[in-house]
Amino acid sequence: MILLQNIRLDGAPVNLFIQGQRIFRILPFPQTEGLVADETVDCTGKAVIPGFINMHTHAAMILLRGITEDVPLDRWLAKIWAMEAKMDEEFIYWGTKAACLEMIKSGTTTFNDMYWFAPFARDAAVEMGIRPYISFVILDHFDRETAEKQRRKCIKLYERSLDWTESSHLAMSVHAVYTVSEEMILWASQFAVDHGMKLHIHLSETEKENLDCQKAHGGLSPTEYLDSLGVLGPHVIAAHSLWLSDRDIEILGKHRVNCVHNINSNAKLASGHRFRYDDLKAAGANVCLGTDGASSSNNLDMLETMKTTAMFQKAWRKDPSAMPLRDLMDAATVNGARALGLDTGVIREGAIADLSIVDTGNSYFLSPGSFLANFVYAAHSDTISSVIANGRFVMRDRVVPGEAEILTEARKVLKQIQ
Ligand SMILES: [Zn+2]
């Protein structure tokens, strides 16, 4: 048992006991109820928050950051796809490790990934101690032969994933309506439903995607098109969901779809910024936050994402009360847990112990302003001093085991794509 002693939770000092993977007891400090811990960590001057859940990543893309800048999405994708063609398992493994290193350092304990060589990404994350949702990515470019190959590979990976433990999961990904045939969208959707998997898809990321979809599918938006195929539901995780009509929002709400807002990627690629948070929430959709791949966003820092999200919501709505702090925190934590069906994202007895310890002994937290306000709007993620995932420390006092090796090996695999 681990005791986080005298740590602040929602402003009050508590003793937080962790046993195995879960939070065992939370008591007002200095009470212990006679519980004896194997390890006591003095957390005086520190606060505890739930680990972040990054709901849309392409983790290993971290090694491609900064290579293609200042171009629109279609040109950006063309360049990225050319480099991706040169990647192999080793590249993904070390790229994902480097991504996990950054995620841990910025307080992320679960991520929902859509990228290549899934088993290698999974191994990398599990070794780093955080929880990956890894997916098989369907992307057939409307080619029958590719589709057939992907079906076979997907089934194989699913069978392999049956041996995976609780701390990693396999999901299904459909890249987007503009890269995947109708036949494969339907196949992937059915496979996901049959095997109880999440279905992760890029949805209405750009205005062009919507216009092209309307042209190809008799005036239907991507949301209407997917609805017409019968693939939407609470197991669907729709990354971006940016260019939505009132009708789209009604559909996404009705089906309780999980919509992932990725503001840094959207703003930087000039895809748009008017994410309709209030309308989606009111309609019944579950809104989560993500960073997207670090080659578009350009990092995996959820705290930065939270701040940018709130700024853009307030600015385009012309409403300073838009995206309040509590909603922001929920979108970065418990809403992701809900989308993935995980008992985490909150700090309560019995929940999985995915936690970040924030050092408040610095100037950012001097004022009597609320912890959340100071954390989101003033501090940086390097105030996160330690991170616990699945009840185990994955970072202590800013030290993540294996960092030097990850940097060395990542530099080696980078030679492949140069
Ligand atoms: Zn993406």
Coordinates of C-alpha atoms and ligand atoms in Angstrom, one line a residue:
M1 CA 0.0 0.0 0.0
I2 CA 1.2 3.5 -0.9
L3 CA 0.2 6.6 1.2
L4 CA 0.2 10.0 -0.4
Q5 CA 0.4 12.0 2.9
N6 CA -1.0 15.5 3.3
I7 CA -1.9 16.0 -0.3
R8 CA -4.5 18.6 -1.4
L9 CA -7.6 17.3 -3.1
D10 CA -10.1 20.0 -4.2
G11 CA -8.4 22.4 -1.8
A12 CA -8.5 20.1 1.3
P13 CA -5.5 18.2 2.8
V14 CA -6.1 14.4 2.7
N15 CA -4.3 11.2 3.2
L16 CA -4.8 9.1 0.0
F17 CA -4.1 5.4 0.2
I18 CA -3.5 3.3 -2.9
Q19 CA -3.7 -0.5 -2.8
G20 CA -2.8 -2.5 -5.9
Q21 CA -4.3 -0.7 -8.9
R22 CA -6.9 1.3 -7.0
I23 CA -7.5 4.1 -4.7
F24 CA -8.3 2.4 -1.4
R25 CA -9.1 5.2 1.1
I26 CA -9.2 9.0 1.2
L27 CA -9.2 10.4 4.7
P28 CA -9.0 14.0 6.0
F29 CA -5.3 14.7 6.9
P30 CA -3.9 13.6 9.4
Q31 CA -6.3 10.7 9.9
T32 CA -5.1 7.2 8.9
E33 CA -7.7 4.9 10.5
G34 CA -4.8 2.7 11.6
L35 CA -3.9 1.9 8.0
V36 CA -0.2 1.1 7.6
A37 CA 1.4 1.8 4.2
D38 CA 4.5 0.1 2.8
E39 CA 5.5 3.4 1.4
T40 CA 4.6 6.9 2.7
V41 CA 5.2 9.8 0.3
D42 CA 5.2 13.2 2.0
C43 CA 3.1 15.4 -0.3
T44 CA 3.1 18.6 1.7
G45 CA 2.8 21.5 -0.7
K46 CA 1.4 19.3 -3.4
A47 CA -2.0 18.7 -5.0
V48 CA -3.5 15.6 -6.7
I49 CA -5.5 15.5 -9.9
P50 CA -6.7 12.6 -12.0
G51 CA -4.4 11.5 -14.8
F52 CA -5.3 13.0 -18.2
I53 CA -6.9 11.0 -20.9
N54 CA -5.7 12.0 -24.3
M55 CA -8.5 10.8 -26.6
H56 CA -6.9 11.3 -30.0
T57 CA -3.3 10.6 -30.8
H58 CA -1.0 9.2 -33.4
A59 CA 1.8 8.7 -30.8
A60 CA 4.8 7.8 -32.9
M61 CA 4.3 10.9 -35.1
I62 CA 6.1 12.7 -32.4
L63 CA 9.3 11.9 -34.4
L64 CA 7.8 13.8 -37.4
R65 CA 7.1 17.0 -35.6
G66 CA 8.3 20.3 -37.2
I67 CA 9.1 18.6 -40.5
T68 CA 6.1 20.0 -42.4
E69 CA 4.9 23.4 -41.3
D70 CA 2.8 26.3 -42.7
V71 CA 0.9 24.2 -45.3
P72 CA -2.8 23.2 -45.4
L73 CA -4.0 19.7 -44.4
D74 CA -4.0 18.0 -47.8
R75 CA -0.4 19.1 -48.6
W76 CA 0.6 18.3 -45.0
L77 CA -0.9 14.8 -45.3
A78 CA 0.8 14.1 -48.7
K79 CA 4.2 14.8 -47.1
I80 CA 3.5 12.9 -43.9
W81 CA 2.2 9.8 -45.9
A82 CA 5.4 9.8 -47.9
M83 CA 7.5 9.6 -44.7
E84 CA 5.1 7.1 -43.1
A85 CA 5.7 4.7 -46.0
K86 CA 9.3 4.3 -44.8
M87 CA 8.4 3.5 -41.2
D88 CA 8.8 0.0 -39.6
E89 CA 8.0 -1.7 -36.3
E90 CA 11.2 -0.3 -34.7
F91 CA 10.3 3.2 -35.7
I92 CA 6.8 2.9 -34.1
Y93 CA 8.2 1.2 -31.0
W94 CA 10.7 3.9 -30.2
G95 CA 8.5 6.7 -31.5
T96 CA 5.7 5.6 -29.1
K97 CA 8.2 5.3 -26.3
A98 CA 9.2 8.9 -26.9
A99 CA 5.6 9.9 -27.0
C100 CA 4.8 8.1 -23.7
L101 CA 7.8 9.9 -22.2
E102 CA 6.3 13.2 -23.0
M103 CA 2.8 12.1 -22.1
I104 CA 4.0 10.9 -18.6
K105 CA 5.9 14.2 -18.1
S106 CA 2.7 16.1 -18.8
G107 CA 0.4 14.0 -16.7
T108 CA -1.3 11.7 -19.2
T109 CA -2.0 8.1 -18.0
T110 CA -4.3 6.9 -20.8
F111 CA -4.2 7.6 -24.6
N112 CA -6.4 6.6 -27.5
D113 CA -4.1 6.0 -30.4
M114 CA -4.6 5.6 -34.1
Y115 CA -1.4 4.5 -35.9
W116 CA 0.5 1.8 -37.6
F117 CA 2.2 -1.4 -36.3
A118 CA -0.2 -1.5 -33.4
P119 CA 1.3 -4.3 -31.4
F120 CA 4.7 -2.5 -31.2
A121 CA 3.0 0.7 -30.0
R122 CA 1.1 -1.3 -27.5
D123 CA 4.3 -2.9 -26.1
A124 CA 6.0 0.4 -25.9
A125 CA 3.2 2.0 -23.9
V126 CA 2.8 -1.0 -21.6
E127 CA 6.5 -1.0 -20.8
M128 CA 6.3 2.7 -20.0
G129 CA 3.5 1.9 -17.6
I130 CA 0.6 3.9 -19.1
R131 CA -2.6 2.6 -20.6
P132 CA -2.9 2.6 -24.4
Y133 CA -6.0 2.1 -26.5
I134 CA -4.3 0.9 -29.6
S135 CA -6.2 0.4 -32.8
F136 CA -6.1 -1.4 -36.1
V137 CA -6.4 1.4 -38.7
I138 CA -8.6 0.7 -41.7
L139 CA -7.4 2.9 -44.6
D140 CA -8.0 1.3 -48.0
H141 CA -8.0 4.3 -50.3
F142 CA -11.0 2.6 -52.0
D143 CA -8.8 -0.2 -53.3
R144 CA -10.3 -3.7 -53.0
E145 CA -7.0 -5.5 -52.7
T146 CA -5.8 -3.3 -49.9
A147 CA -9.2 -3.8 -48.2
E148 CA -8.9 -7.5 -48.3
K149 CA -5.4 -7.4 -46.9
Q150 CA -6.5 -5.2 -44.1
R151 CA -9.4 -7.4 -43.2
R152 CA -7.0 -10.4 -42.8
K153 CA -4.5 -8.4 -40.8
C154 CA -7.2 -6.9 -38.5
I155 CA -8.6 -10.3 -37.6
K156 CA -5.1 -11.6 -36.9
L157 CA -4.3 -8.6 -34.6
Y158 CA -7.7 -9.0 -32.8
E159 CA -6.8 -12.7 -32.1
R160 CA -3.4 -11.6 -30.8
S161 CA -5.0 -9.0 -28.6
L162 CA -7.0 -11.5 -26.7
D163 CA -3.8 -12.2 -24.7
W164 CA -3.4 -8.6 -23.8
T165 CA -3.9 -7.7 -20.1
E166 CA -6.4 -5.2 -18.7
S167 CA -4.0 -2.3 -19.0
S168 CA -4.0 -2.2 -22.8
H169 CA -6.9 -2.5 -25.2
L170 CA -7.5 -2.9 -28.9
A171 CA -9.9 -0.6 -30.7
M172 CA -11.0 -0.4 -34.4
S173 CA -10.1 2.7 -36.4
V174 CA -11.5 3.9 -39.6
H175 CA -9.3 6.7 -40.9
A176 CA -12.0 8.9 -42.4
V177 CA -14.9 8.9 -44.9
Y178 CA -12.6 10.3 -47.5
T179 CA -10.0 7.5 -47.3
V180 CA -12.1 4.4 -46.6
S181 CA -14.6 2.7 -48.8
E182 CA -18.2 2.2 -47.7
E183 CA -17.7 -1.6 -47.8
M184 CA -14.8 -1.3 -45.3
I185 CA -16.6 1.3 -43.1
L186 CA -19.4 -1.2 -42.7
W187 CA -17.1 -4.2 -42.2
A188 CA -15.0 -2.3 -39.5
S189 CA -18.2 -1.1 -37.8
Q190 CA -19.6 -4.6 -37.7
F191 CA -16.4 -6.1 -36.5
A192 CA -16.2 -3.5 -33.7
V193 CA -19.8 -4.2 -32.6
D194 CA -19.3 -8.0 -32.8
H195 CA -16.2 -7.9 -30.6
G196 CA -17.2 -5.1 -28.2
M197 CA -14.6 -2.7 -29.5
K198 CA -14.5 1.1 -29.7
L199 CA -14.7 2.6 -33.2
H200 CA -12.3 5.5 -33.7
I201 CA -12.7 7.8 -36.7
H202 CA -11.7 11.2 -38.0
L203 CA -14.9 13.1 -38.5
S204 CA -15.5 16.5 -40.2
E205 CA -12.0 17.8 -39.6
T206 CA -12.1 20.3 -42.4
E207 CA -14.7 22.1 -44.5
K208 CA -13.3 20.4 -47.6
E209 CA -14.0 17.0 -46.1
N210 CA -17.6 18.0 -45.7
L211 CA -17.9 19.4 -49.2
D212 CA -16.3 16.4 -50.8
C213 CA -18.6 14.1 -48.8
Q214 CA -21.7 16.0 -49.9
K215 CA -20.5 15.7 -53.5
A216 CA -19.8 11.9 -53.2
H217 CA -22.9 11.0 -51.2
G218 CA -25.9 12.9 -52.5
G219 CA -25.6 15.9 -50.3
L220 CA -24.9 14.0 -47.0
S221 CA -22.4 15.4 -44.5
P222 CA -19.9 12.9 -43.1
T223 CA -22.1 12.6 -39.9
E224 CA -25.3 12.1 -42.0
Y225 CA -23.4 9.6 -44.2
L226 CA -22.2 7.5 -41.2
D227 CA -25.7 7.7 -39.7
S228 CA -27.2 6.4 -43.0
L229 CA -24.8 3.5 -42.8
G230 CA -25.9 2.8 -39.2
V231 CA -22.5 2.9 -37.7
L232 CA -22.9 5.6 -35.0
G233 CA -23.4 4.7 -31.4
P234 CA -21.9 5.3 -27.9
H235 CA -18.9 3.1 -28.8
V236 CA -17.9 5.6 -31.6
I237 CA -15.0 8.1 -30.9
A238 CA -15.2 10.9 -33.4
A239 CA -12.0 12.8 -33.6
H240 CA -12.4 16.5 -34.5
S241 CA -16.2 16.8 -35.1
L242 CA -15.4 20.3 -36.0
W243 CA -17.5 21.3 -39.1
L244 CA -21.0 20.3 -37.8
S245 CA -24.4 21.5 -38.8
D246 CA -27.3 21.6 -36.3
R247 CA -28.5 18.4 -37.9
D248 CA -25.1 16.7 -37.4
I249 CA -25.1 17.7 -33.7
E250 CA -28.6 16.3 -33.2
I251 CA -27.5 13.0 -34.7
L252 CA -24.2 12.8 -32.7
G253 CA -26.2 13.7 -29.5
K254 CA -28.9 11.1 -30.2
H255 CA -26.3 8.3 -30.7
R256 CA -24.3 9.5 -27.6
V257 CA -21.2 9.7 -29.8
N258 CA -17.9 10.7 -28.1
C259 CA -16.6 13.8 -29.8
V260 CA -12.9 14.6 -29.4
H261 CA -11.8 18.2 -29.7
N262 CA -8.2 18.8 -30.9
I263 CA -7.9 22.5 -30.9
N264 CA -4.1 22.9 -31.3
S265 CA -4.1 20.7 -34.4
N266 CA -7.2 22.4 -35.8
A267 CA -6.0 25.9 -35.2
K268 CA -2.5 25.2 -36.5
L269 CA -3.5 23.5 -39.7
A270 CA -6.1 26.2 -40.1
S271 CA -8.8 23.6 -40.3
G272 CA -11.1 25.7 -38.1
H273 CA -11.7 26.7 -34.5
R274 CA -15.5 27.0 -34.0
F275 CA -15.9 23.7 -32.1
R276 CA -19.5 23.7 -30.9
Y277 CA -18.9 22.4 -27.4
D278 CA -22.1 23.8 -25.7
D279 CA -24.3 22.5 -28.5
L280 CA -22.8 19.0 -28.6
K281 CA -23.0 18.8 -24.8
A282 CA -26.6 19.9 -24.8
A283 CA -27.5 17.4 -27.5
G284 CA -26.1 14.5 -25.4
A285 CA -22.7 13.9 -27.0
N286 CA -19.8 13.2 -24.7
V287 CA -17.1 15.8 -25.4
C288 CA -13.4 14.8 -24.7
L289 CA -10.1 16.4 -25.5
G290 CA -7.1 15.2 -27.5
T291 CA -3.9 16.6 -28.9
D292 CA -3.9 14.8 -32.2
G293 CA -0.5 13.7 -33.5
A294 CA 2.5 15.8 -32.4
S295 CA 3.4 16.5 -36.0
S296 CA 0.3 18.7 -36.2
S297 CA -0.2 20.0 -32.7
N298 CA 3.0 19.9 -32.0
N299 CA 3.0 18.3 -28.6
L300 CA 1.0 15.8 -26.5
D301 CA 0.5 18.2 -23.6
M302 CA -3.1 18.0 -22.3
L303 CA -2.7 21.0 -20.0
E304 CA -1.8 23.2 -22.9
T305 CA -4.7 21.7 -24.9
M306 CA -7.1 22.6 -22.0
K307 CA -5.9 26.2 -22.0
T308 CA -6.1 26.6 -25.8
T309 CA -9.6 25.0 -25.8
A310 CA -10.9 27.4 -23.2
M311 CA -9.4 30.4 -24.9
F312 CA -10.9 29.6 -28.3
Q313 CA -14.3 28.7 -26.9
K314 CA -14.5 32.0 -25.0
A315 CA -13.2 34.0 -28.0
W316 CA -15.4 32.7 -30.8
R317 CA -18.5 32.5 -28.6
K318 CA -17.7 36.0 -27.3
D319 CA -18.6 34.7 -23.9
P320 CA -16.1 34.6 -21.0
S321 CA -18.3 32.0 -19.3
A322 CA -17.9 29.5 -22.2
M323 CA -16.0 26.3 -21.3
P324 CA -15.7 26.8 -17.5
L325 CA -12.8 25.2 -15.6
R326 CA -14.8 22.2 -14.3
D327 CA -16.1 21.3 -17.7
L328 CA -12.5 21.6 -19.1
M329 CA -11.1 19.3 -16.4
D330 CA -13.9 16.7 -17.0
A331 CA -13.3 16.8 -20.8
A332 CA -9.6 16.1 -20.2
T333 CA -10.2 13.3 -17.7
V334 CA -13.5 11.6 -16.7
N335 CA -15.3 12.1 -20.1
G336 CA -12.5 10.2 -21.8
A337 CA -12.8 7.4 -19.2
R338 CA -16.6 7.3 -19.9
A339 CA -15.9 7.0 -23.6
L340 CA -13.5 4.2 -23.1
G341 CA -15.5 2.4 -20.4
L342 CA -12.8 2.8 -17.8
D343 CA -13.2 3.3 -14.0
T344 CA -10.8 6.2 -13.9
G345 CA -10.6 9.9 -14.5
V346 CA -11.8 10.7 -11.0
I347 CA -10.3 10.6 -7.6
R348 CA -12.6 8.5 -5.4
E349 CA -12.2 5.4 -3.3
G350 CA -12.4 2.3 -5.5
A351 CA -11.4 4.0 -8.8
I352 CA -8.3 3.0 -10.7
A353 CA -5.3 5.0 -9.3
D354 CA -4.3 7.1 -12.3
L355 CA -3.1 10.3 -10.6
S356 CA -0.8 13.3 -11.1
I357 CA 0.9 15.0 -8.2
V358 CA 1.2 18.8 -8.8
D359 CA 3.9 20.8 -7.1
T360 CA 2.2 24.0 -5.9
G361 CA 5.3 25.4 -4.2
N362 CA 6.0 27.9 -6.9
S363 CA 4.8 31.4 -8.0
Y364 CA 2.0 30.1 -10.2
F365 CA 0.0 29.0 -7.1
L366 CA 0.8 31.9 -4.8
S367 CA -2.5 33.7 -5.2
P368 CA -5.6 32.6 -3.4
G369 CA -7.2 32.0 -6.8
S370 CA -8.6 28.5 -7.3
F371 CA -6.1 25.6 -7.9
L372 CA -7.7 24.8 -11.2
A373 CA -7.6 28.4 -12.4
N374 CA -3.9 28.7 -11.5
F375 CA -3.1 25.2 -12.9
V376 CA -4.8 25.7 -16.3
Y377 CA -4.2 29.3 -17.0
A378 CA -0.9 30.1 -15.3
A379 CA 1.1 27.0 -14.7
H380 CA 2.8 24.6 -17.1
S381 CA 2.8 20.8 -17.1
D382 CA 6.3 20.7 -15.7
T383 CA 4.7 21.6 -12.3
I384 CA 3.5 17.9 -12.4
S385 CA 6.2 16.3 -10.3
S386 CA 5.1 12.7 -10.1
V387 CA 2.6 10.5 -12.0
I388 CA 0.9 7.2 -10.9
A389 CA -0.7 5.0 -13.5
N390 CA -2.5 1.8 -12.5
G391 CA -1.4 2.3 -8.9
R392 CA 2.3 2.5 -9.8
F393 CA 4.7 5.4 -10.1
V394 CA 5.7 6.0 -13.7
M395 CA 7.4 9.3 -12.9
R396 CA 8.9 10.4 -9.6
D397 CA 10.2 13.9 -9.1
R398 CA 10.3 14.5 -12.9
V399 CA 12.4 11.3 -13.5
V400 CA 11.0 8.8 -15.9
P401 CA 13.0 5.5 -16.0
G402 CA 14.8 4.8 -19.3
E403 CA 14.7 8.4 -20.7
A404 CA 18.3 8.4 -22.0
E405 CA 17.9 5.1 -23.8
I406 CA 14.6 6.3 -25.5
L407 CA 16.3 9.4 -26.8
T408 CA 19.3 7.4 -28.1
E409 CA 17.2 4.8 -29.9
A410 CA 14.7 7.3 -31.3
R411 CA 17.6 9.2 -32.9
K412 CA 18.7 5.9 -34.5
V413 CA 15.3 5.0 -36.1
L414 CA 14.9 8.6 -37.3
K415 CA 17.7 7.9 -39.8
Q416 CA 15.2 5.6 -41.7
I417 CA 13.0 8.4 -42.9
Q418 CA 15.6 10.9 -43.7
Ligands
ZN1 ZN -5.8 12.6 -36.2

